Amino acid sequence: MEMLDILIIGAGPIGLNCALEAQKNNLNYVIIEKGTIVNSLYNYPLYMRFFSTAEKLEIDEIPFISTAPKPGRQEALEYYQGIARQKKLNINLYEKVLNVSKKDEIFEIRTSKATYRAKNVVIATGFYDIPNLINIPGESLPKVKHYYTEPYPYARQKIVVVGSSNSAVDAALETYRKGAEVTMIIRHAEISKSVKYWVKPDIENRIAEGSIKAHFNAEMIEIKENTVVFKDEKEEIHEIDNDFVLAMTGYLPDFEFLKNSGIELNGDCLNPFYNPETMETNISNLYLAGVVCGGKDTHLWFIENSRIHANMIINTILSKSLS
């Protein structure tokens, strides 16, 4: 069995960046990815636009050319997948990592297809895989969607959108403009302050004019075949007709996988332990990179501010090899 210098879990932008740094430093590496290249971006809403401008999404100083001030999903897919092709990155796709264990300073990584041995492991798995469930009766009904791609299936349908962050607001506006009757159920007193600044006035104006109904300080109680039940800010119970529920309540890292890998999880947000100067976890030579570092606080890290993780990790690995 070949001994790898580094095994990288996840072929998102930060995982790719780690591979580019390893490649430049002649380190023997492989990326294991359970889906396609930048799989999370592939599963984003079709018309999603980034907060960041193109230059803030660049990796390895490779120019990201975009015709719009804020790149969209398709441009990002072209950019990151293009880098993987051009740089001939060593990536195994549609292969899921099942277990990471360590013995005698060597990691054994078991996947759905093979077993690998590596001196170092980088976990760059993001947080888009596990929906943050509402945990109410009826959430498993087929009409409940935790991922939103495009508005066309919801034309002329009665839609309930749960949440008030970017994904919820985008879903509400897009489905409304394709003819859906949209009701938003929002646990807080207002639309999230994190909503894209050029979108926030749009949703607030649609709510103010009554085009989109919104119930603030409200809570979903039950989802039924043809209705939903929720509690408003006065603690009054309402049941309204409904065809689809778009539960845009966020996503979580795979905490079970992190815990089984030996990584300490701390506090209410289950923040994984790592050294902020090296990105090394409490397990020596096991590193975290990208948004997975934030635990439940998934707004803490994103592409723009976690690109530096790759350089930090590779420099640490190289310095250890010289000591």
Short mmCIF file of C-alpha atoms in Angstrom, two decimals:
data_model
loop_
_atom_site.label_atom_id
_atom_site.label_comp_id
_atom_site.label_asym_id
_atom_site.label_seq_id
_atom_site.Cartn_x
_atom_site.Cartn_y
_atom_site.Cartn_z
CA MET A 1 0.00 0.00 0.00
CA GLU A 2 1.44 3.36 -1.08
CA MET A 3 2.39 5.77 1.70
CA LEU A 4 1.01 9.26 1.05
CA ASP A 5 2.49 12.43 2.45
CA ILE A 6 -1.01 13.92 2.65
CA LEU A 7 -4.54 12.67 2.18
CA ILE A 8 -7.07 15.49 1.72
CA ILE A 9 -10.74 14.82 2.43
CA GLY A 10 -12.96 17.06 0.31
CA ALA A 11 -12.49 18.61 -3.15
CA GLY A 12 -14.06 21.96 -2.38
CA PRO A 13 -12.16 25.19 -3.07
CA ILE A 14 -10.08 24.87 0.11
CA GLY A 15 -9.34 21.18 -0.46
CA LEU A 16 -8.20 22.04 -3.99
CA ASN A 17 -6.04 24.83 -2.60
CA CYS A 18 -4.39 22.37 -0.18
CA ALA A 19 -3.67 20.04 -3.11
CA LEU A 20 -2.14 22.87 -5.14
CA GLU A 21 0.19 23.75 -2.27
CA ALA A 22 1.14 20.10 -1.81
CA GLN A 23 1.80 19.72 -5.52
CA LYS A 24 4.05 22.80 -5.63
CA ASN A 25 6.10 21.37 -2.78
CA ASN A 26 6.45 17.92 -4.37
CA LEU A 27 4.42 16.20 -1.68
CA ASN A 28 2.68 12.94 -2.53
CA TYR A 29 -1.04 13.56 -2.02
CA VAL A 30 -4.54 12.51 -3.05
CA ILE A 31 -7.94 14.16 -2.59
CA ILE A 32 -10.86 11.89 -1.71
CA GLU A 33 -14.24 13.39 -2.62
CA LYS A 34 -17.65 11.76 -2.12
CA GLY A 35 -19.20 13.63 -5.07
CA THR A 36 -17.96 15.76 -7.92
CA ILE A 37 -15.30 18.48 -7.82
CA VAL A 38 -16.58 21.36 -5.62
CA ASN A 39 -19.60 19.21 -4.88
CA SER A 40 -21.21 21.71 -2.49
CA LEU A 41 -21.10 24.46 -5.12
CA TYR A 42 -22.62 22.07 -7.63
CA ASN A 43 -25.57 21.58 -5.26
CA TYR A 44 -26.09 25.30 -4.63
CA PRO A 45 -29.21 27.00 -6.08
CA LEU A 46 -28.74 27.33 -9.84
CA TYR A 47 -28.80 31.14 -9.86
CA MET A 48 -26.89 31.74 -6.63
CA ARG A 49 -24.44 34.67 -6.52
CA PHE A 50 -21.56 34.98 -4.08
CA PHE A 51 -21.11 37.72 -1.51
CA SER A 52 -17.45 37.94 -2.51
CA THR A 53 -16.04 39.46 -5.66
CA ALA A 54 -14.10 37.21 -8.04
CA GLU A 55 -10.62 38.08 -6.77
CA LYS A 56 -11.62 37.07 -3.24
CA LEU A 57 -12.53 33.59 -4.47
CA GLU A 58 -9.24 32.98 -6.27
CA ILE A 59 -6.91 30.18 -5.18
CA ASP A 60 -3.19 29.80 -5.90
CA GLU A 61 -3.18 33.29 -7.48
CA ILE A 62 -4.99 31.92 -10.54
CA PRO A 63 -7.17 34.75 -11.93
CA PHE A 64 -10.94 34.29 -11.63
CA ILE A 65 -12.42 36.12 -14.62
CA SER A 66 -16.05 37.08 -14.16
CA THR A 67 -18.23 39.36 -16.27
CA ALA A 68 -20.37 40.27 -13.24
CA PRO A 69 -19.26 42.07 -10.06
CA LYS A 70 -20.33 39.01 -8.03
CA PRO A 71 -19.67 35.62 -9.65
CA GLY A 72 -22.44 33.06 -9.82
CA ARG A 73 -22.57 29.32 -9.30
CA GLN A 74 -21.80 28.35 -12.90
CA GLU A 75 -18.79 30.67 -13.15
CA ALA A 76 -17.43 29.22 -9.90
CA LEU A 77 -17.89 25.66 -11.17
CA GLU A 78 -16.02 26.54 -14.37
CA TYR A 79 -13.23 28.20 -12.41
CA TYR A 80 -12.58 25.52 -9.77
CA GLN A 81 -13.16 22.51 -12.01
CA GLY A 82 -11.00 24.18 -14.66
CA ILE A 83 -8.15 24.47 -12.16
CA ALA A 84 -8.47 20.78 -11.28
CA ARG A 85 -8.20 19.89 -14.99
CA GLN A 86 -5.42 22.33 -15.85
CA LYS A 87 -3.26 21.43 -12.85
CA LYS A 88 -4.04 17.70 -13.21
CA LEU A 89 -4.84 17.42 -9.52
CA ASN A 90 -4.92 13.89 -8.10
CA ILE A 91 -8.58 13.48 -7.11
CA ASN A 92 -10.64 10.34 -6.52
CA LEU A 93 -14.32 11.21 -7.04
CA TYR A 94 -17.51 9.55 -5.81
CA GLU A 95 -15.58 7.89 -3.00
CA LYS A 96 -16.72 8.45 0.57
CA VAL A 97 -14.32 8.44 3.52
CA LEU A 98 -15.74 6.15 6.19
CA ASN A 99 -13.10 6.20 8.90
CA VAL A 100 -9.80 7.85 9.85
CA SER A 101 -7.65 6.11 12.45
CA LYS A 102 -4.05 6.49 13.56
CA LYS A 103 -1.50 3.92 14.66
CA ASP A 104 2.24 4.39 15.18
CA GLU A 105 2.11 7.91 13.70
CA ILE A 106 0.54 6.66 10.46
CA PHE A 107 -3.07 7.29 9.47
CA GLU A 108 -5.22 4.59 7.94
CA ILE A 109 -8.10 6.01 5.92
CA ARG A 110 -10.87 3.62 4.98
CA THR A 111 -13.22 4.66 2.17
CA SER A 112 -16.12 3.15 0.27
CA LYS A 113 -13.64 1.91 -2.36
CA ALA A 114 -10.21 1.40 -0.79
CA THR A 115 -7.89 1.82 2.19
CA TYR A 116 -5.07 4.41 2.24
CA ARG A 117 -2.09 5.13 4.45
CA ALA A 118 -0.84 8.68 4.99
CA LYS A 119 1.54 10.64 7.20
CA ASN A 120 -0.85 13.60 7.32
CA VAL A 121 -4.58 14.08 6.84
CA VAL A 122 -6.45 17.30 6.01
CA ILE A 123 -10.21 17.42 6.58
CA ALA A 124 -11.76 20.05 4.30
CA THR A 125 -15.30 18.73 4.17
CA GLY A 126 -17.35 21.92 4.57
CA PHE A 127 -20.83 21.80 6.10
CA TYR A 128 -23.36 21.43 3.28
CA ASP A 129 -24.08 17.72 3.70
CA ILE A 130 -26.33 17.49 6.75
CA PRO A 131 -29.49 19.65 6.97
CA ASN A 132 -30.17 21.35 10.30
CA LEU A 133 -33.50 19.65 10.97
CA ILE A 134 -36.51 21.37 12.52
CA ASN A 135 -37.35 18.10 14.32
CA ILE A 136 -41.12 18.33 14.11
CA PRO A 137 -43.77 15.78 13.02
CA GLY A 138 -44.07 15.52 9.24
CA GLU A 139 -40.58 16.74 8.40
CA SER A 140 -39.90 13.49 6.54
CA LEU A 141 -42.83 13.99 4.13
CA PRO A 142 -41.82 14.12 0.43
CA LYS A 143 -43.11 17.69 0.11
CA VAL A 144 -40.43 18.94 2.55
CA LYS A 145 -37.22 20.06 0.87
CA HIS A 146 -34.01 20.97 2.72
CA TYR A 147 -32.20 21.88 -0.49
CA TYR A 148 -33.42 24.42 -3.01
CA THR A 149 -32.18 24.52 -6.60
CA GLU A 150 -34.62 26.50 -8.78
CA PRO A 151 -38.12 28.01 -8.61
CA TYR A 152 -39.88 26.35 -11.56
CA PRO A 153 -41.30 23.27 -9.74
CA TYR A 154 -43.14 25.60 -7.35
CA ALA A 155 -45.13 27.68 -9.86
CA ARG A 156 -48.77 28.12 -8.73
CA GLN A 157 -48.06 26.21 -5.52
CA LYS A 158 -48.57 27.23 -1.91
CA ILE A 159 -45.06 27.40 -0.50
CA VAL A 160 -43.89 27.77 3.09
CA VAL A 161 -40.27 28.91 3.42
CA VAL A 162 -38.76 28.33 6.85
CA GLY A 163 -35.84 30.62 7.74
CA SER A 164 -34.64 34.14 7.07
CA SER A 165 -31.04 33.83 5.87
CA ASN A 166 -29.76 34.01 2.30
CA SER A 167 -31.03 30.63 1.13
CA ALA A 168 -34.50 31.25 2.56
CA VAL A 169 -34.75 34.76 1.13
CA ASP A 170 -33.54 33.65 -2.32
CA ALA A 171 -36.06 30.79 -2.35
CA ALA A 172 -38.91 33.06 -1.26
CA LEU A 173 -38.20 35.74 -3.85
CA GLU A 174 -37.55 33.37 -6.75
CA THR A 175 -40.61 31.18 -6.16
CA TYR A 176 -42.82 34.25 -5.65
CA ARG A 177 -41.67 35.63 -9.01
CA LYS A 178 -42.53 32.35 -10.72
CA GLY A 179 -46.10 32.46 -9.44
CA ALA A 180 -45.94 30.71 -6.07
CA GLU A 181 -48.00 31.84 -3.09
CA VAL A 182 -45.23 32.28 -0.51
CA THR A 183 -45.44 32.36 3.28
CA MET A 184 -42.29 32.73 5.38
CA ILE A 185 -42.07 31.34 8.92
CA ILE A 186 -39.27 33.16 10.75
CA ARG A 187 -38.15 32.42 14.30
CA HIS A 188 -36.59 35.86 14.76
CA ALA A 189 -38.02 39.37 14.79
CA GLU A 190 -36.57 40.39 11.41
CA ILE A 191 -34.87 39.23 8.25
CA SER A 192 -31.32 38.12 9.04
CA LYS A 193 -28.69 40.85 8.93
CA SER A 194 -26.43 38.44 7.04
CA VAL A 195 -28.66 38.53 3.93
CA LYS A 196 -26.88 39.92 0.87
CA TYR A 197 -27.12 43.71 1.02
CA TRP A 198 -28.53 44.03 -2.51
CA VAL A 199 -31.26 41.44 -1.77
CA LYS A 200 -32.37 42.51 1.72
CA PRO A 201 -34.40 45.59 0.60
CA ASP A 202 -36.15 43.45 -2.01
CA ILE A 203 -37.47 40.87 0.47
CA GLU A 204 -38.38 43.55 3.03
CA ASN A 205 -40.35 45.50 0.43
CA ARG A 206 -42.16 42.39 -0.82
CA ILE A 207 -43.17 41.60 2.76
CA ALA A 208 -44.22 45.19 3.46
CA GLU A 209 -46.49 45.31 0.41
CA GLY A 210 -47.98 41.91 1.21
CA SER A 211 -46.73 40.09 -1.89
CA ILE A 212 -44.94 37.64 0.39
CA LYS A 213 -46.52 36.82 3.75
CA ALA A 214 -44.16 36.66 6.70
CA HIS A 215 -44.73 35.59 10.30
CA PHE A 216 -41.94 36.79 12.59
CA ASN A 217 -41.16 35.34 16.02
CA ALA A 218 -43.03 32.28 14.74
CA GLU A 219 -42.33 28.58 15.02
CA MET A 220 -43.28 25.57 12.93
CA ILE A 221 -45.13 22.89 14.93
CA GLU A 222 -46.22 20.24 12.43
CA ILE A 223 -46.19 19.51 8.71
CA LYS A 224 -49.18 17.63 7.32
CA GLU A 225 -49.97 16.25 3.87
CA ASN A 226 -51.91 19.34 2.73
CA THR A 227 -51.29 21.90 5.49
CA VAL A 228 -48.70 23.20 7.94
CA VAL A 229 -49.23 24.18 11.57
CA PHE A 230 -47.27 27.03 13.20
CA LYS A 231 -47.34 29.21 16.29
CA ASP A 232 -47.17 33.01 15.91
CA GLU A 233 -45.59 35.59 18.21
CA LYS A 234 -48.78 35.74 20.27
CA GLU A 235 -48.56 31.96 20.88
CA GLU A 236 -51.65 31.48 18.72
CA ILE A 237 -51.80 28.30 16.60
CA HIS A 238 -52.48 28.57 12.86
CA GLU A 239 -53.01 25.91 10.19
CA ILE A 240 -52.71 26.96 6.55
CA ASP A 241 -52.99 25.15 3.21
CA ASN A 242 -49.65 24.06 1.82
CA ASP A 243 -48.15 22.18 -1.13
CA PHE A 244 -44.40 22.38 -0.37
CA VAL A 245 -42.17 23.32 2.56
CA LEU A 246 -38.71 24.71 1.81
CA ALA A 247 -36.90 24.26 5.13
CA MET A 248 -33.96 26.61 4.63
CA THR A 249 -32.69 26.20 8.19
CA GLY A 250 -29.01 25.75 7.42
CA TYR A 251 -26.59 22.85 7.34
CA LEU A 252 -24.07 21.26 9.67
CA PRO A 253 -20.65 19.64 9.45
CA ASP A 254 -20.47 15.88 9.97
CA PHE A 255 -19.75 16.05 13.71
CA GLU A 256 -19.93 12.28 14.07
CA PHE A 257 -17.13 11.88 11.54
CA LEU A 258 -15.00 14.52 13.28
CA LYS A 259 -15.58 12.90 16.68
CA ASN A 260 -14.81 9.41 15.36
CA SER A 261 -11.57 10.78 13.93
CA GLY A 262 -10.57 11.77 17.49
CA ILE A 263 -11.09 15.52 17.17
CA GLU A 264 -12.26 17.35 20.30
CA LEU A 265 -15.56 19.22 19.92
CA ASN A 266 -16.17 22.09 22.33
CA GLY A 267 -19.08 24.21 23.55
CA ASP A 268 -22.64 24.59 22.33
CA CYS A 269 -21.43 25.16 18.75
CA LEU A 270 -19.32 21.97 18.84
CA ASN A 271 -16.28 23.91 17.70
CA PRO A 272 -13.56 21.46 16.65
CA PHE A 273 -10.23 21.99 18.36
CA TYR A 274 -7.36 23.24 16.19
CA ASN A 275 -4.30 25.42 16.55
CA PRO A 276 -5.15 28.70 14.76
CA GLU A 277 -1.52 29.14 13.73
CA THR A 278 -1.11 25.71 12.12
CA MET A 279 -4.69 24.35 11.71
CA GLU A 280 -3.51 21.16 13.45
CA THR A 281 -6.12 19.46 15.64
CA ASN A 282 -5.57 17.75 18.99
CA ILE A 283 -4.48 14.73 16.90
CA SER A 284 -0.93 15.40 15.65
CA ASN A 285 -0.67 15.66 11.85
CA LEU A 286 -4.47 15.79 11.46
CA TYR A 287 -5.54 19.19 10.15
CA LEU A 288 -8.76 21.12 9.49
CA ALA A 289 -9.24 23.54 6.61
CA GLY A 290 -12.10 25.78 5.50
CA VAL A 291 -15.61 26.20 6.85
CA VAL A 292 -15.58 22.92 8.80
CA CYS A 293 -13.47 24.77 11.39
CA GLY A 294 -16.49 26.76 12.60
CA GLY A 295 -18.59 23.93 13.98
CA LYS A 296 -22.23 25.00 14.13
CA ASP A 297 -21.16 28.60 13.54
CA THR A 298 -21.17 28.11 9.78
CA HIS A 299 -20.93 31.85 9.06
CA LEU A 300 -17.50 32.10 10.68
CA TRP A 301 -15.42 30.74 7.80
CA PHE A 302 -15.95 30.95 4.04
CA ILE A 303 -13.80 30.75 0.91
CA GLU A 304 -12.52 34.31 1.12
CA ASN A 305 -11.05 34.11 4.62
CA SER A 306 -10.05 30.42 4.73
CA ARG A 307 -7.87 30.32 1.60
CA ILE A 308 -4.89 30.92 3.90
CA HIS A 309 -5.41 27.55 5.60
CA ALA A 310 -3.72 25.63 2.78
CA ASN A 311 -0.48 27.55 3.05
CA MET A 312 -0.50 27.32 6.85
CA ILE A 313 -0.99 23.55 6.77
CA ILE A 314 1.60 22.78 4.10
CA ASN A 315 4.18 25.03 5.76
CA THR A 316 3.60 23.20 9.05
CA ILE A 317 3.99 19.81 7.38
CA LEU A 318 7.19 20.90 5.66
CA SER A 319 8.66 22.37 8.85
CA LYS A 320 7.93 19.14 10.72
CA SER A 321 9.67 17.08 8.05
CA LEU A 322 12.81 19.20 8.46
CA SER A 323 12.88 18.99 12.26
#
